[in-house]
Amino acid sequence: MAEEFEPKIVAFLCKWCSSAGSDLAGVSRMEYPSNVIPITVMCSGSVSPLYIFSAFNKGADGVLVSGCHPGDCHYIKGNFYARRRIALVKKLLEYVGLEPQRFQMSWVSAAEGIKYTQVIKDFVQELKPLGPQKKLRRIQ
Amino acid sequence: MKRTGIFVCHCGINIAGTVDVKKVAKELSKHKGVVHAEDYVYVCSDPGQNIIINAIKEKKLDSVVVACCSPTLHETTFRNTSKSAGLNAFQCEIANIREQCSWVHKDMEKATDKAIRITKSTVQRVRRNESLEPISVPVTRKAMVIGGGIAGIQSALDLANTGFEVILVERAPSIGGHMIQLSETFPTLDCSQCILTPKMVEVSKHPKIKLMTYSEVQDISGYVGNFKVKILKKPTYVDPDKCTLCDECTKVCPVVVPNEFDLGLTGRRAIYIPFPQAIPATFTLDIKSCPGLLPIACGKCADVCEPDAIDYDMKPEIVEEEVGAIIVATGYDLYEKELLTEYGYGKYPDVLDGLQFERLLSASGPTMGKILRPSDHKVPKEVVFIQCAGSRDPELHCAYCSKICCMYTAKHAMLYKHHVHDGQAYVFYIDIRSGGKDYEEFVQRAVENDGVLYLRGKVSKIFEDNGKIKVWGVDTLTGKDIEIDADMVVLATATRPSKGADELAKKLKIAMDKDGFLAEAHPKLRPVESVTSGMFLAGAAQAPKDIPEAVAQASGAAAKAISILSQDRLYHAPTVAKVNINLCTGCGMCVQVCPYDALSLKDGKAEVNEVLCEGCGTCSATCLRAAIQVKNMTPLQVNEMIKASLGG
Ligand code: FES
């Protein structure tokens, strides 16, 4: 049997909520797949569309942006900008033919270790049947 | 090319149990720019830190990555270590391979691969880190306390007694909060007014405290050490300096409205003093209930006021102040009547809430301390107390425990028995939570000495029948149905954040939790700080709490505020936004999105106020040309990090 496809995922986590939530998942010793490489940014609002394109371009099979719940951003309204920006990016990616499941956004607070674990598990599950992402990957 | 050193921590077996730390160090040693890589059992220990110091010196490292636990734990440690070896603190970064890697995976091979990627990505970041120095700002040595209940009073006094000036802002006409409404306090049965009024007087007489009652915070700007606040002083239409408290005005005022202090059990006039010991001791004309200020509308109070204290021309005033720290002590309110209809609350006059019962018990209350039914002024012989009315009910009401109700219900039942010796008190409860010094003994006293009957179970129905209030419930311990013909029912209603606390939180830019209480920065280690630096929390605004806890937190918040106010200058993280003048087209999009008003356009280019900038990066994600970037987290760095994360 061929080895199961393991998607590579880049997750942009805001420092104050989602990265802290993922730390909590660790402190509580929850287990989730190791497919995700986290990159902690100050706020989900600082995630430029370029980062997302860049990740797909460099071979990511999935990209996650995770921030504080709407209204709870440490910088007051960064995640509102993120939400709008990401909705646009999502449309654009779908327009060029990328499977919509490959790009996701979630709200994970510092207290939601369980939720972070679930988000990652679900994401990996959804990506597996899709196989490698080739659409935006740079040809080597 | 930089010369980077890598230090991989085993953290005992916390990391080394799942991540092959030797392999991480080995792989990293091959990475471009890495001139030193080693692993050690506890890098945070003294010998571990010495390894870093020696390597920096011997190998002439200009940057360091420690692969270990979350940066929230040891970033400061390792930045200080690097600094002590002569490096700039911002040349040290943390790769989190514990919380975000070894602790959440089991497969060694996969976890090791991930740890390598995380560490490489951090190396890529540090390669382009600038050396930065903290931004220093002066401190305004004055504090503001919002809320004049016991917590706010305590914070204000602690600050003032340390020698700092304090502005105490209270929206009601008098300070005192809910504590001044209480009769006696558990578990000692101290008279609440007797222990609080001396503190209120001290506030009013303190040379360092500027008391602003009937005032609300309208607007706030600035940052820790240098806040600018606008306070709205509502007109009381009475000059406190002239008012002699003769009380002639209330005799002629034709309007009667429910008295807030007695929770509607009595009435008050439109011109009134909330209670005899009010601070400031003066009357207030409540313009909402007053028929009108023009002499044709009424004007009776001004006619009889001999000292001429009533001034109908008084206008709202905006007072601007500068303060270095802020303590928020806005307290609680009881759960709204409208939301708790199942117990006949708000419908039957003899169904009361806990605070109303306090007023009945109070020697200065509407009945002079006699317990009488509001409906017919008879002494109630059977009283049912219902705990958790609105608390611990995630389906319909609040999910949380209001914490103080078990104790005050025991007190109510006990005091009721002290007043009505032949009466019977029943308490419906889910559990009794009596953690606290002498609390459990107190509850036992109510049961054993005062014969209070505790019934474990919920009340299913309450209705009026022939002048009695029928209470139906089940005792879940015996499984029996219970029916009581009560004369009075007292609900231990849930405590909620005080009304308007949410709007204030938005103005202050401090976070709230899911129930609307103000959120602390860390539930265990930073319980009195808000997430916004320079703003602290005290009392029930943060979570339901009793008086000793509120006072302790208030003193804690004051001490935290003092640690800011006692400094000459404050330091602010230098990882702020920076504009590349050559790329900036002056479109102004970043100026619009900045949550801190830290950006402006100057000569057609964006300009950063480094003191206001918090480094969130919203501007950089908005800029179409990457002309504005946050230092040490530039798009170029993120791009390199992405590459390293996916590489190989
Ligand atoms: S800080 Fe978490 S989304 Fe802004």
mmCIF file of N, CA, C and O in Angstrom, chain B residues 83-135:
data_model
loop_
_atom_site.group_PDB
_atom_site.id
_atom_site.type_symbol
_atom_site.label_atom_id
_atom_site.label_comp_id
_atom_site.label_asym_id
_atom_site.label_seq_id
_atom_site.Cartn_x
_atom_site.Cartn_y
_atom_site.Cartn_z
ATOM 1 N N LYS B 83 22.314 39.426 26.387
ATOM 2 C CA LYS B 83 22.744 40.794 26.652
ATOM 3 C C LYS B 83 23.966 40.803 27.558
ATOM 4 O O LYS B 83 24.900 41.586 27.359
ATOM 5 N N SER B 84 23.947 39.891 28.540
ATOM 6 C CA SER B 84 25.074 39.885 29.475
ATOM 7 C C SER B 84 26.361 39.465 28.773
ATOM 8 O O SER B 84 27.454 39.708 29.273
ATOM 9 N N ALA B 85 26.243 38.828 27.605
ATOM 10 C CA ALA B 85 27.462 38.478 26.861
ATOM 11 C C ALA B 85 27.761 39.523 25.786
ATOM 12 O O ALA B 85 28.588 39.298 24.907
ATOM 13 N N GLY B 86 27.060 40.633 25.851
ATOM 14 C CA GLY B 86 27.395 41.734 24.957
ATOM 15 C C GLY B 86 26.561 41.797 23.692
ATOM 16 O O GLY B 86 26.795 42.643 22.817
ATOM 17 N N LEU B 87 25.564 40.918 23.576
ATOM 18 C CA LEU B 87 24.730 40.944 22.372
ATOM 19 C C LEU B 87 23.549 41.884 22.597
ATOM 20 O O LEU B 87 23.126 42.094 23.725
ATOM 21 N N ASN B 88 22.997 42.376 21.526
ATOM 22 C CA ASN B 88 21.757 43.124 21.665
ATOM 23 C C ASN B 88 20.644 42.122 21.967
ATOM 24 O O ASN B 88 20.567 41.053 21.352
ATOM 25 N N ALA B 89 19.748 42.490 22.901
ATOM 26 C CA ALA B 89 18.717 41.542 23.328
ATOM 27 C C ALA B 89 17.861 41.069 22.161
ATOM 28 O O ALA B 89 17.363 39.945 22.167
ATOM 29 N N PHE B 90 17.678 41.905 21.175
ATOM 30 C CA PHE B 90 16.808 41.550 20.052
ATOM 31 C C PHE B 90 17.500 40.675 19.009
ATOM 32 O O PHE B 90 16.929 40.377 17.972
ATOM 33 N N GLN B 91 18.702 40.261 19.326
ATOM 34 C CA GLN B 91 19.371 39.296 18.458
ATOM 35 C C GLN B 91 19.177 37.880 18.984
ATOM 36 O O GLN B 91 19.844 36.948 18.554
ATOM 37 N N CYS B 92 18.281 37.731 19.927
ATOM 38 C CA CYS B 92 17.997 36.398 20.464
ATOM 39 C C CYS B 92 16.525 36.092 20.222
ATOM 40 O O CYS B 92 15.659 36.900 20.551
ATOM 41 N N GLU B 93 16.248 34.949 19.624
ATOM 42 C CA GLU B 93 14.866 34.537 19.389
ATOM 43 C C GLU B 93 14.670 33.114 19.894
ATOM 44 O O GLU B 93 15.615 32.334 19.997
ATOM 45 N N ILE B 94 13.409 32.804 20.178
ATOM 46 C CA ILE B 94 13.066 31.488 20.723
ATOM 47 C C ILE B 94 12.351 30.657 19.657
ATOM 48 O O ILE B 94 11.451 31.144 18.979
ATOM 49 N N ALA B 95 12.761 29.392 19.510
ATOM 50 C CA ALA B 95 12.013 28.452 18.678
ATOM 51 C C ALA B 95 11.234 27.554 19.644
ATOM 52 O O ALA B 95 11.836 26.838 20.443
ATOM 53 N N ASN B 96 9.930 27.635 19.577
ATOM 54 C CA ASN B 96 9.098 26.877 20.524
ATOM 55 C C ASN B 96 8.957 25.434 20.052
ATOM 56 O O ASN B 96 8.161 25.124 19.181
ATOM 57 N N ILE B 97 9.778 24.551 20.631
ATOM 58 C CA ILE B 97 9.681 23.139 20.227
ATOM 59 C C ILE B 97 9.133 22.267 21.350
ATOM 60 O O ILE B 97 9.200 21.045 21.295
ATOM 61 N N ARG B 98 8.580 22.919 22.390
ATOM 62 C CA ARG B 98 7.985 22.120 23.452
ATOM 63 C C ARG B 98 6.455 22.184 23.359
ATOM 64 O O ARG B 98 5.826 21.263 22.877
ATOM 65 N N GLU B 99 5.850 23.313 23.765
ATOM 66 C CA GLU B 99 4.386 23.420 23.719
ATOM 67 C C GLU B 99 3.835 23.156 22.318
ATOM 68 O O GLU B 99 2.773 22.575 22.160
ATOM 69 N N GLN B 100 4.552 23.639 21.297
ATOM 70 C CA GLN B 100 4.004 23.507 19.955
ATOM 71 C C GLN B 100 4.594 22.316 19.193
ATOM 72 O O GLN B 100 4.386 22.175 18.003
ATOM 73 N N CYS B 101 5.371 21.496 19.893
ATOM 74 C CA CYS B 101 5.923 20.339 19.186
ATOM 75 C C CYS B 101 6.013 19.093 20.085
ATOM 76 O O CYS B 101 5.172 18.209 19.996
ATOM 77 N N SER B 102 7.016 19.034 20.978
ATOM 78 C CA SER B 102 7.240 17.753 21.672
ATOM 79 C C SER B 102 6.058 17.327 22.537
ATOM 80 O O SER B 102 5.797 16.148 22.700
ATOM 81 N N TRP B 103 5.339 18.286 23.091
ATOM 82 C CA TRP B 103 4.239 17.938 23.986
ATOM 83 C C TRP B 103 2.972 17.497 23.256
ATOM 84 O O TRP B 103 2.049 16.980 23.869
ATOM 85 N N VAL B 104 2.907 17.769 21.981
ATOM 86 C CA VAL B 104 1.650 17.445 21.286
ATOM 87 C C VAL B 104 1.807 16.325 20.264
ATOM 88 O O VAL B 104 0.868 16.011 19.545
ATOM 89 N N HIS B 105 3.021 15.773 20.172
ATOM 90 C CA HIS B 105 3.217 14.676 19.216
ATOM 91 C C HIS B 105 3.828 13.471 19.916
ATOM 92 O O HIS B 105 4.462 13.615 20.961
ATOM 93 N N LYS B 106 3.643 12.302 19.297
ATOM 94 C CA LYS B 106 4.212 11.094 19.901
ATOM 95 C C LYS B 106 5.296 10.485 19.016
ATOM 96 O O LYS B 106 6.249 9.910 19.499
ATOM 97 N N ASP B 107 5.137 10.619 17.708
ATOM 98 C CA ASP B 107 6.055 10.002 16.759
ATOM 99 C C ASP B 107 7.378 10.783 16.730
ATOM 100 O O ASP B 107 7.430 11.938 16.334
ATOM 101 N N MET B 108 8.452 10.125 17.161
ATOM 102 C CA MET B 108 9.730 10.808 17.314
ATOM 103 C C MET B 108 10.249 11.379 16.005
ATOM 104 O O MET B 108 10.744 12.498 15.946
ATOM 105 N N GLU B 109 10.121 10.581 14.971
ATOM 106 C CA GLU B 109 10.679 11.012 13.687
ATOM 107 C C GLU B 109 9.975 12.275 13.188
ATOM 108 O O GLU B 109 10.596 13.261 12.811
ATOM 109 N N LYS B 110 8.666 12.212 13.236
ATOM 110 C CA LYS B 110 7.898 13.357 12.755
ATOM 111 C C LYS B 110 8.109 14.585 13.640
ATOM 112 O O LYS B 110 8.248 15.706 13.154
ATOM 113 N N ALA B 111 8.110 14.370 14.944
ATOM 114 C CA ALA B 111 8.291 15.495 15.860
ATOM 115 C C ALA B 111 9.670 16.120 15.659
ATOM 116 O O ALA B 111 9.829 17.343 15.692
ATOM 117 N N THR B 112 10.676 15.271 15.411
ATOM 118 C CA THR B 112 12.027 15.799 15.201
ATOM 119 C C THR B 112 12.075 16.624 13.919
ATOM 120 O O THR B 112 12.640 17.720 13.890
ATOM 121 N N ASP B 113 11.448 16.112 12.888
ATOM 122 C CA ASP B 113 11.411 16.848 11.624
ATOM 123 C C ASP B 113 10.753 18.212 11.818
ATOM 124 O O ASP B 113 11.239 19.232 11.355
ATOM 125 N N LYS B 114 9.645 18.204 12.568
ATOM 126 C CA LYS B 114 8.950 19.473 12.795
ATOM 127 C C LYS B 114 9.821 20.426 13.623
ATOM 128 O O LYS B 114 9.906 21.626 13.321
ATOM 129 N N ALA B 115 10.480 19.893 14.644
ATOM 130 C CA ALA B 115 11.338 20.737 15.483
ATOM 131 C C ALA B 115 12.449 21.369 14.650
ATOM 132 O O ALA B 115 12.807 22.537 14.843
ATOM 133 N N ILE B 116 12.984 20.601 13.699
ATOM 134 C CA ILE B 116 14.044 21.140 12.836
ATOM 135 C C ILE B 116 13.494 22.297 12.001
ATOM 136 O O ILE B 116 14.104 23.355 11.891
ATOM 137 N N ARG B 117 12.294 22.092 11.456
ATOM 138 C CA ARG B 117 11.698 23.148 10.632
ATOM 139 C C ARG B 117 11.441 24.420 11.453
ATOM 140 O O ARG B 117 11.717 25.527 11.010
ATOM 141 N N ILE B 118 10.885 24.207 12.652
ATOM 142 C CA ILE B 118 10.592 25.379 13.495
ATOM 143 C C ILE B 118 11.894 26.129 13.805
ATOM 144 O O ILE B 118 11.969 27.353 13.724
ATOM 145 N N THR B 119 12.930 25.382 14.154
ATOM 146 C CA THR B 119 14.180 26.027 14.517
ATOM 147 C C THR B 119 14.811 26.722 13.314
ATOM 148 O O THR B 119 15.301 27.854 13.417
ATOM 149 N N LYS B 120 14.775 26.061 12.169
ATOM 150 C CA LYS B 120 15.355 26.685 10.968
ATOM 151 C C LYS B 120 14.612 27.981 10.646
ATOM 152 O O LYS B 120 15.216 28.990 10.284
ATOM 153 N N SER B 121 13.295 27.911 10.756
ATOM 154 C CA SER B 121 12.532 29.101 10.435
ATOM 155 C C SER B 121 12.894 30.248 11.384
ATOM 156 O O SER B 121 12.999 31.407 10.986
ATOM 157 N N THR B 122 13.162 29.913 12.662
ATOM 158 C CA THR B 122 13.567 30.952 13.608
ATOM 159 C C THR B 122 14.952 31.504 13.263
ATOM 160 O O THR B 122 15.210 32.700 13.417
ATOM 161 N N VAL B 123 15.822 30.620 12.790
ATOM 162 C CA VAL B 123 17.157 31.090 12.376
ATOM 163 C C VAL B 123 17.013 32.081 11.226
ATOM 164 O O VAL B 123 17.649 33.139 11.207
ATOM 165 N N GLN B 124 16.153 31.743 10.287
ATOM 166 C CA GLN B 124 15.945 32.641 9.146
ATOM 167 C C GLN B 124 15.444 34.000 9.599
ATOM 168 O O GLN B 124 15.781 35.020 9.048
ATOM 169 N N ARG B 125 14.634 33.967 10.641
ATOM 170 C CA ARG B 125 14.129 35.236 11.150
ATOM 171 C C ARG B 125 15.250 36.047 11.794
ATOM 172 O O ARG B 125 15.448 37.212 11.483
ATOM 173 N N VAL B 126 15.998 35.394 12.658
ATOM 174 C CA VAL B 126 17.003 36.131 13.431
ATOM 175 C C VAL B 126 18.118 36.678 12.519
ATOM 176 O O VAL B 126 18.742 37.687 12.815
ATOM 177 N N ARG B 127 18.306 36.014 11.403
ATOM 178 C CA ARG B 127 19.345 36.479 10.466
ATOM 179 C C ARG B 127 19.104 37.916 10.022
ATOM 180 O O ARG B 127 20.032 38.637 9.674
ATOM 181 N N ARG B 128 17.850 38.295 9.977
ATOM 182 C CA ARG B 128 17.542 39.646 9.531
ATOM 183 C C ARG B 128 17.053 40.548 10.662
ATOM 184 O O ARG B 128 16.445 41.583 10.432
ATOM 185 N N ASN B 129 17.235 40.113 11.899
ATOM 186 C CA ASN B 129 16.832 40.963 13.029
ATOM 187 C C ASN B 129 17.751 42.169 13.152
ATOM 188 O O ASN B 129 18.963 42.048 13.002
ATOM 189 N N GLU B 130 17.155 43.299 13.445
ATOM 190 C CA GLU B 130 17.946 44.493 13.730
ATOM 191 C C GLU B 130 18.225 44.527 15.223
ATOM 192 O O GLU B 130 17.426 44.047 16.018
ATOM 193 N N SER B 131 19.315 45.163 15.597
ATOM 194 C CA SER B 131 19.558 45.415 17.021
ATOM 195 C C SER B 131 18.706 46.623 17.405
ATOM 196 O O SER B 131 18.729 47.639 16.722
ATOM 197 N N LEU B 132 17.969 46.478 18.477
ATOM 198 C CA LEU B 132 17.035 47.547 18.858
ATOM 199 C C LEU B 132 17.220 47.908 20.330
ATOM 200 O O LEU B 132 17.611 47.069 21.135
ATOM 201 N N GLU B 133 16.887 49.135 20.649
ATOM 202 C CA GLU B 133 16.906 49.556 22.046
ATOM 203 C C GLU B 133 15.489 49.945 22.448
ATOM 204 O O GLU B 133 14.778 50.570 21.665
ATOM 205 N N PRO B 134 15.076 49.568 23.646
ATOM 206 C CA PRO B 134 13.727 49.931 24.088
ATOM 207 C C PRO B 134 13.480 51.442 23.989
ATOM 208 O O PRO B 134 14.398 52.245 24.185
ATOM 209 N N ILE B 135 12.262 51.793 23.673
ATOM 210 C CA ILE B 135 11.892 53.197 23.549
ATOM 211 C C ILE B 135 11.516 53.710 24.938
ATOM 212 O O ILE B 135 10.705 53.105 25.630
#
